[in-house]
mmCIF file of C-alpha atoms in Angstrom:
data_model
loop_
_atom_site.group_PDB
_atom_site.id
_atom_site.type_symbol
_atom_site.label_atom_id
_atom_site.label_comp_id
_atom_site.label_asym_id
_atom_site.label_seq_id
_atom_site.Cartn_x
_atom_site.Cartn_y
_atom_site.Cartn_z
ATOM 1 C CA MET A 1 28.614 34.989 68.407
ATOM 2 C CA ASN A 2 27.131 33.656 71.330
ATOM 3 C CA GLU A 3 29.465 33.678 73.907
ATOM 4 C CA ASN A 4 27.210 33.191 77.405
ATOM 5 C CA LYS A 5 27.865 29.225 76.935
ATOM 6 C CA LEU A 6 29.919 26.534 77.990
ATOM 7 C CA ALA A 7 33.467 26.553 76.022
ATOM 8 C CA ILE A 8 36.850 24.986 76.924
ATOM 9 C CA ASP A 9 39.191 27.681 78.202
ATOM 10 C CA THR A 10 42.615 27.489 78.564
ATOM 11 C CA PHE A 11 43.543 25.388 81.472
ATOM 12 C CA GLY A 12 41.417 22.346 79.512
ATOM 13 C CA ASN A 13 38.559 22.540 81.438
ATOM 14 C CA VAL A 14 34.691 23.221 80.721
ATOM 15 C CA ALA A 15 33.681 26.717 82.063
ATOM 16 C CA GLU A 16 31.451 29.246 81.563
ATOM 17 C CA VAL A 17 31.994 32.413 80.019
ATOM 18 C CA MET A 18 30.100 34.962 80.679
ATOM 19 C CA ASN A 19 29.660 38.678 78.480
ATOM 20 C CA ALA A 20 30.033 41.116 81.366
ATOM 21 C CA PRO A 21 31.478 40.435 84.412
ATOM 22 C CA GLY A 22 29.988 42.017 87.945
ATOM 23 C CA GLU A 23 32.719 44.176 89.601
ATOM 24 C CA GLY A 24 33.764 41.745 91.606
ATOM 25 C CA ASP A 25 34.001 39.482 89.326
ATOM 26 C CA THR A 26 36.630 41.998 87.203
ATOM 27 C CA VAL A 27 38.583 42.990 90.225
ATOM 28 C CA GLU A 28 39.536 39.181 90.112
ATOM 29 C CA LEU A 29 39.976 39.157 86.692
ATOM 30 C CA GLU A 30 42.347 42.433 86.929
ATOM 31 C CA ARG A 31 44.289 40.479 89.740
ATOM 32 C CA HIS A 32 44.677 36.772 87.802
ATOM 33 C CA LEU A 33 45.925 39.033 84.684
ATOM 34 C CA ALA A 34 48.488 41.330 86.699
ATOM 35 C CA GLU A 35 49.707 37.484 87.840
ATOM 36 C CA LYS A 36 49.940 36.091 84.685
ATOM 37 C CA ARG A 37 51.851 38.943 83.317
ATOM 38 C CA LEU A 38 54.469 39.020 85.998
ATOM 39 C CA GLN A 39 54.562 34.918 85.160
ATOM 40 C CA LEU A 40 54.786 35.652 81.442
ATOM 41 C CA ALA A 41 57.998 38.773 82.159
ATOM 42 C CA ALA A 42 60.132 36.154 83.941
ATOM 43 C CA LEU A 43 59.790 33.623 81.114
ATOM 44 C CA GLU A 44 61.590 35.947 78.891
ATOM 45 C CA GLY A 45 63.744 34.045 76.425
ATOM 46 C CA ALA A 46 61.993 30.546 78.266
ATOM 47 C CA GLU A 47 60.706 27.377 76.267
ATOM 48 C CA THR A 48 58.486 28.417 73.528
ATOM 49 C CA MET A 49 55.068 26.661 74.846
ATOM 50 C CA ALA A 50 55.689 27.449 78.471
ATOM 51 C CA ARG A 51 55.600 30.970 76.815
ATOM 52 C CA ALA A 52 52.814 30.186 74.670
ATOM 53 C CA ARG A 53 50.452 28.621 77.355
ATOM 54 C CA LEU A 54 50.965 31.669 79.484
ATOM 55 C CA GLN A 55 49.426 33.965 76.753
ATOM 56 C CA LEU A 56 46.211 32.407 76.410
ATOM 57 C CA ASP A 57 46.027 32.423 79.536
ATOM 58 C CA ILE A 58 46.552 36.230 79.607
ATOM 59 C CA ALA A 59 44.579 36.340 76.228
ATOM 60 C CA GLU A 60 41.384 34.220 77.516
ATOM 61 C CA LEU A 61 41.441 37.000 80.347
ATOM 62 C CA LEU A 62 41.607 39.689 78.214
ATOM 63 C CA ARG A 63 38.638 38.195 76.316
ATOM 64 C CA SER A 64 36.755 37.771 79.450
ATOM 65 C CA LEU A 65 37.130 41.396 80.424
ATOM 66 C CA GLU A 66 36.197 42.710 76.932
ATOM 67 C CA ARG A 67 39.484 43.731 75.712
ATOM 68 C CA LYS A 68 39.091 41.501 72.463
ATOM 69 C CA GLU A 69 41.934 42.769 70.380
ATOM 70 C CA GLU A 70 44.776 42.745 72.735
ATOM 71 C CA ALA A 71 43.286 39.298 73.397
ATOM 72 C CA TRP A 72 43.495 38.281 69.332
ATOM 73 C CA SER A 73 47.053 39.693 69.241
ATOM 74 C CA LEU A 74 48.093 37.912 71.995
ATOM 75 C CA ALA A 75 46.665 34.419 71.130
ATOM 76 C CA ARG A 76 47.288 34.481 67.647
ATOM 77 C CA GLU A 77 51.562 34.506 68.260
ATOM 78 C CA ALA A 78 50.068 31.786 71.035
ATOM 79 C CA PHE A 79 48.893 29.790 67.979
ATOM 80 C CA ASP A 80 51.786 30.525 65.292
ATOM 81 C CA ALA A 81 54.345 29.116 68.193
ATOM 82 C CA SER A 82 51.655 26.045 69.247
ATOM 83 C CA LEU A 83 51.989 25.154 65.437
ATOM 84 C CA GLU A 84 55.740 25.758 64.237
ATOM 85 C CA LYS A 85 55.882 23.485 67.868
ATOM 86 C CA GLU A 86 53.541 20.890 66.635
ATOM 87 C CA SER A 87 51.339 21.037 69.851
ATOM 88 C CA TRP A 88 48.026 20.942 68.296
ATOM 89 C CA GLN A 89 45.955 20.762 71.233
ATOM 90 C CA ASP A 90 47.480 24.394 71.763
ATOM 91 C CA ALA A 91 46.792 25.346 68.692
ATOM 92 C CA VAL A 92 43.262 24.120 68.803
ATOM 93 C CA GLU A 93 42.691 26.263 72.336
ATOM 94 C CA ALA A 94 44.415 29.395 70.354
ATOM 95 C CA CYS A 95 41.786 29.142 67.397
ATOM 96 C CA ASN A 96 39.259 28.938 70.231
ATOM 97 C CA VAL A 97 40.241 31.970 71.485
ATOM 98 C CA LEU A 98 40.207 34.145 69.046
ATOM 99 C CA PHE A 99 37.405 32.902 67.611
ATOM 100 C CA GLN A 100 35.668 34.335 70.847
ATOM 101 C CA THR A 101 37.161 37.851 70.461
ATOM 102 C CA GLU A 102 35.153 38.629 67.655
ATOM 103 C CA GLN A 103 37.627 39.898 65.535
ATOM 104 C CA ALA A 104 37.433 40.301 61.919
ATOM 105 C CA GLU A 105 38.987 36.729 61.138
ATOM 106 C CA SER A 106 37.694 35.104 63.822
ATOM 107 C CA ILE A 107 34.892 33.180 62.038
ATOM 108 C CA PRO A 108 38.336 31.789 59.671
ATOM 109 C CA ALA A 109 40.366 31.107 62.734
ATOM 110 C CA LEU A 110 37.034 29.286 64.163
ATOM 111 C CA GLY A 111 37.733 26.899 61.012
ATOM 112 C CA MET A 112 41.034 26.859 60.852
ATOM 113 C CA GLY A 113 40.827 25.586 65.036
ATOM 114 C CA VAL A 114 38.163 22.398 63.858
ATOM 115 C CA TRP A 115 40.380 21.050 60.574
ATOM 116 C CA LEU A 116 42.869 20.837 62.980
ATOM 117 C CA ALA A 117 40.576 19.682 66.013
ATOM 118 C CA VAL A 118 39.599 16.668 63.291
ATOM 119 C CA THR A 119 42.846 16.197 61.576
ATOM 120 C CA PHE A 120 44.900 15.709 64.786
ATOM 121 C CA PRO A 121 44.940 13.577 68.113
ATOM 122 C CA VAL A 122 43.137 16.506 69.522
ATOM 123 C CA ASP A 123 41.441 15.953 73.403
ATOM 124 C CA PRO A 124 37.877 15.315 72.136
ATOM 125 C CA GLU A 125 36.437 17.846 74.649
ATOM 126 C CA LEU A 126 38.035 20.346 72.808
ATOM 127 C CA THR A 127 36.878 19.252 69.459
ATOM 128 C CA TYR A 128 33.538 18.820 70.447
ATOM 129 C CA ALA A 129 33.772 22.529 71.594
ATOM 130 C CA MET A 130 35.070 23.847 68.004
ATOM 131 C CA LEU A 131 32.489 21.557 66.422
ATOM 132 C CA ASP A 132 29.749 23.363 69.076
ATOM 133 C CA HIS A 133 30.465 26.306 67.616
ATOM 134 C CA ILE A 134 29.921 25.353 64.175
ATOM 135 C CA VAL A 135 26.256 24.299 65.084
ATOM 136 C CA ASP A 136 26.021 27.828 66.155
ATOM 137 C CA GLU A 137 27.293 29.660 63.376
ATOM 138 C CA THR A 138 25.573 27.809 61.143
ATOM 139 C CA PRO A 139 22.318 28.324 59.261
ATOM 140 C CA THR A 140 19.129 26.122 60.568
ATOM 141 C CA ALA A 141 18.692 24.899 57.129
ATOM 142 C CA SER A 142 21.711 23.937 56.073
ATOM 143 C CA ASP A 143 23.676 20.766 56.565
ATOM 144 C CA GLY A 144 26.772 21.856 58.168
ATOM 145 C CA ALA A 145 24.878 21.475 61.437
ATOM 146 C CA ALA A 146 24.198 18.144 61.023
ATOM 147 C CA LEU A 147 28.050 17.262 59.586
ATOM 148 C CA ALA A 148 29.330 19.010 62.714
ATOM 149 C CA ALA A 149 27.381 17.396 65.184
ATOM 150 C CA VAL A 150 28.177 14.040 63.757
ATOM 151 C CA THR A 151 31.919 14.215 63.652
ATOM 152 C CA ALA A 152 31.187 15.524 67.124
ATOM 153 C CA ARG A 153 30.290 11.970 67.993
ATOM 154 C CA TYR A 154 32.590 9.937 65.713
ATOM 155 C CA VAL A 155 35.482 11.746 66.935
ATOM 156 C CA ILE A 156 34.204 11.096 70.746
ATOM 157 C CA ASP A 157 34.052 7.749 69.859
ATOM 158 C CA LEU A 158 37.704 7.604 68.394
ATOM 159 C CA ARG A 159 39.051 9.510 70.834
ATOM 160 C CA ALA A 160 37.209 9.874 74.567
ATOM 161 C CA PRO A 161 38.863 7.094 77.571
ATOM 162 C CA ASP A 162 36.685 4.848 78.461
ATOM 163 C CA ASP A 163 35.599 6.671 81.856
ATOM 164 C CA LYS A 164 34.312 9.879 79.629
ATOM 165 C CA HIS A 165 33.239 7.863 76.557
ATOM 166 C CA GLU A 166 29.202 7.403 78.022
ATOM 167 C CA SER A 167 29.477 10.886 79.362
ATOM 168 C CA GLN A 168 30.925 12.786 75.970
ATOM 169 C CA SER A 169 28.625 10.180 73.728
ATOM 170 C CA LEU A 170 25.410 11.691 75.771
ATOM 171 C CA LEU A 171 26.715 15.496 75.000
ATOM 172 C CA ALA A 172 26.907 14.358 71.166
ATOM 173 C CA ASN A 173 24.109 12.495 70.655
ATOM 174 C CA ASN A 174 21.855 15.592 72.271
ATOM 175 C CA LEU A 175 23.565 17.941 70.185
ATOM 176 C CA ILE A 176 22.349 15.921 66.865
ATOM 177 C CA ALA A 177 19.058 15.757 68.099
ATOM 178 C CA ARG A 178 18.941 19.046 68.355
ATOM 179 C CA VAL A 179 20.260 19.908 65.140
ATOM 180 C CA ALA A 180 18.384 17.470 63.621
ATOM 181 C CA ALA A 181 14.976 19.276 65.686
ATOM 182 C CA ARG A 182 15.805 22.291 63.774
ATOM 183 C CA HIS A 183 17.591 21.208 60.858
ATOM 184 C CA SER A 184 14.051 18.803 60.020
ATOM 185 C CA ASN A 185 11.621 19.036 62.822
ATOM 186 C CA VAL A 186 12.831 15.614 63.930
ATOM 187 C CA GLN A 187 10.823 14.562 66.916
ATOM 188 C CA ASP A 188 11.444 11.080 67.506
ATOM 189 C CA GLN A 189 14.029 8.091 67.033
ATOM 190 C CA GLN A 190 12.829 6.469 63.770
ATOM 191 C CA ALA A 191 12.707 9.908 62.335
ATOM 192 C CA LEU A 192 16.396 10.996 62.944
ATOM 193 C CA ASP A 193 16.953 7.566 61.839
ATOM 194 C CA ALA A 194 15.653 8.195 58.390
ATOM 195 C CA TRP A 195 16.613 11.507 58.896
ATOM 196 C CA MET A 196 20.921 10.827 59.363
ATOM 197 C CA ASN A 197 20.248 7.954 56.355
ATOM 198 C CA GLU A 198 19.004 10.641 54.257
ATOM 199 C CA LEU A 199 21.873 13.025 54.845
ATOM 200 C CA GLY A 200 24.692 10.050 54.777
ATOM 201 C CA LEU A 201 25.682 10.686 58.638
ATOM 202 C CA ARG A 202 26.276 7.139 58.807
ATOM 203 C CA ASP A 203 29.831 7.425 57.317
ATOM 204 C CA PRO A 204 32.872 8.875 57.738
ATOM 205 C CA GLN A 205 34.426 8.980 54.495
ATOM 206 C CA VAL A 206 31.021 10.921 53.598
ATOM 207 C CA PHE A 207 30.700 12.973 56.127
ATOM 208 C CA LEU A 208 33.986 13.722 56.809
ATOM 209 C CA PRO A 209 34.509 15.155 53.295
ATOM 210 C CA ARG A 210 31.452 17.034 52.895
ATOM 211 C CA LEU A 211 32.600 18.799 56.394
ATOM 212 C CA GLY A 212 36.015 19.922 54.875
ATOM 213 C CA GLN A 213 33.191 21.282 52.288
ATOM 214 C CA VAL A 214 32.602 23.431 54.988
ATOM 215 C CA VAL A 215 35.165 24.271 56.945
ATOM 216 C CA ASN A 216 36.517 25.275 53.349
ATOM 217 C CA ALA A 217 33.603 28.021 52.926
ATOM 218 C CA VAL A 218 34.112 29.173 56.700
ATOM 219 C CA VAL A 219 37.767 29.943 55.830
ATOM 220 C CA GLY A 220 37.834 31.635 52.429
ATOM 221 C CA ASP A 221 41.296 32.130 51.424
ATOM 222 C CA ALA A 222 42.485 33.373 55.044
ATOM 223 C CA TRP A 223 44.277 29.408 55.461
ATOM 224 C CA TRP A 224 47.201 30.638 58.082
ATOM 225 C CA PHE A 225 48.908 27.355 57.024
ATOM 226 C CA ASP A 226 49.373 24.152 54.096
ATOM 227 C CA ARG A 227 46.869 21.770 55.179
ATOM 228 C CA ASP A 228 49.148 19.390 53.033
ATOM 229 C CA ALA A 229 52.342 20.236 54.460
ATOM 230 C CA LEU A 230 50.875 19.758 58.126
ATOM 231 C CA ARG A 231 49.038 15.940 57.229
ATOM 232 C CA ASP A 232 52.765 15.023 56.490
ATOM 233 C CA ARG A 233 53.375 15.494 60.383
ATOM 234 C CA LEU A 234 50.289 13.625 61.111
ATOM 235 C CA PRO A 235 51.714 10.956 63.996
ATOM 236 C CA ASP A 236 51.514 7.182 62.927
#
């Protein structure tokens, strides 16, 4: 997995995640970690989601410090709390952290995060980040990256606010072009149009079920929740 990339952090912003912080960075991260742990201790018995969001902050700091098993444990607790409280955004953010901890179930966590991000009205920037992870983890010759990239554009069209739609669409279009180039050596608009038509990437009733098959393959038998039960909780 490539961690030296753009990712959505637990504050909902785009931040560069570096593999090995320098000595000064480590001291600063440790200071923030101590502060967050004190804040978490002060929330003993407090509202569930306030604790879960602090756990995610701490997990992200631990991951940056290469303490990935600890990060996994806290992020998994935050995921369970978020799912119980139907806080879909927080659940997906937890999956994003879980994926980046590089533990045994990190890849299934990515798949579950993608399923939640596409199914529920999650921020399109975070949804894009999760689908971008799928692109990175998918073999070059596979159609899975193409399905993830076009779904990112579809979600942005549905959910992005007017003042962010253009910039987010540009990101998604660049992702589609990058995937097309690596998948089929697509180099111009005419070839891109033909490629999209050939792979059925224009109709969400075609590409969304196919993405679902990719997610099923990613997660396997490791689902932590009943998808049918969660669909019944979709907002109107």
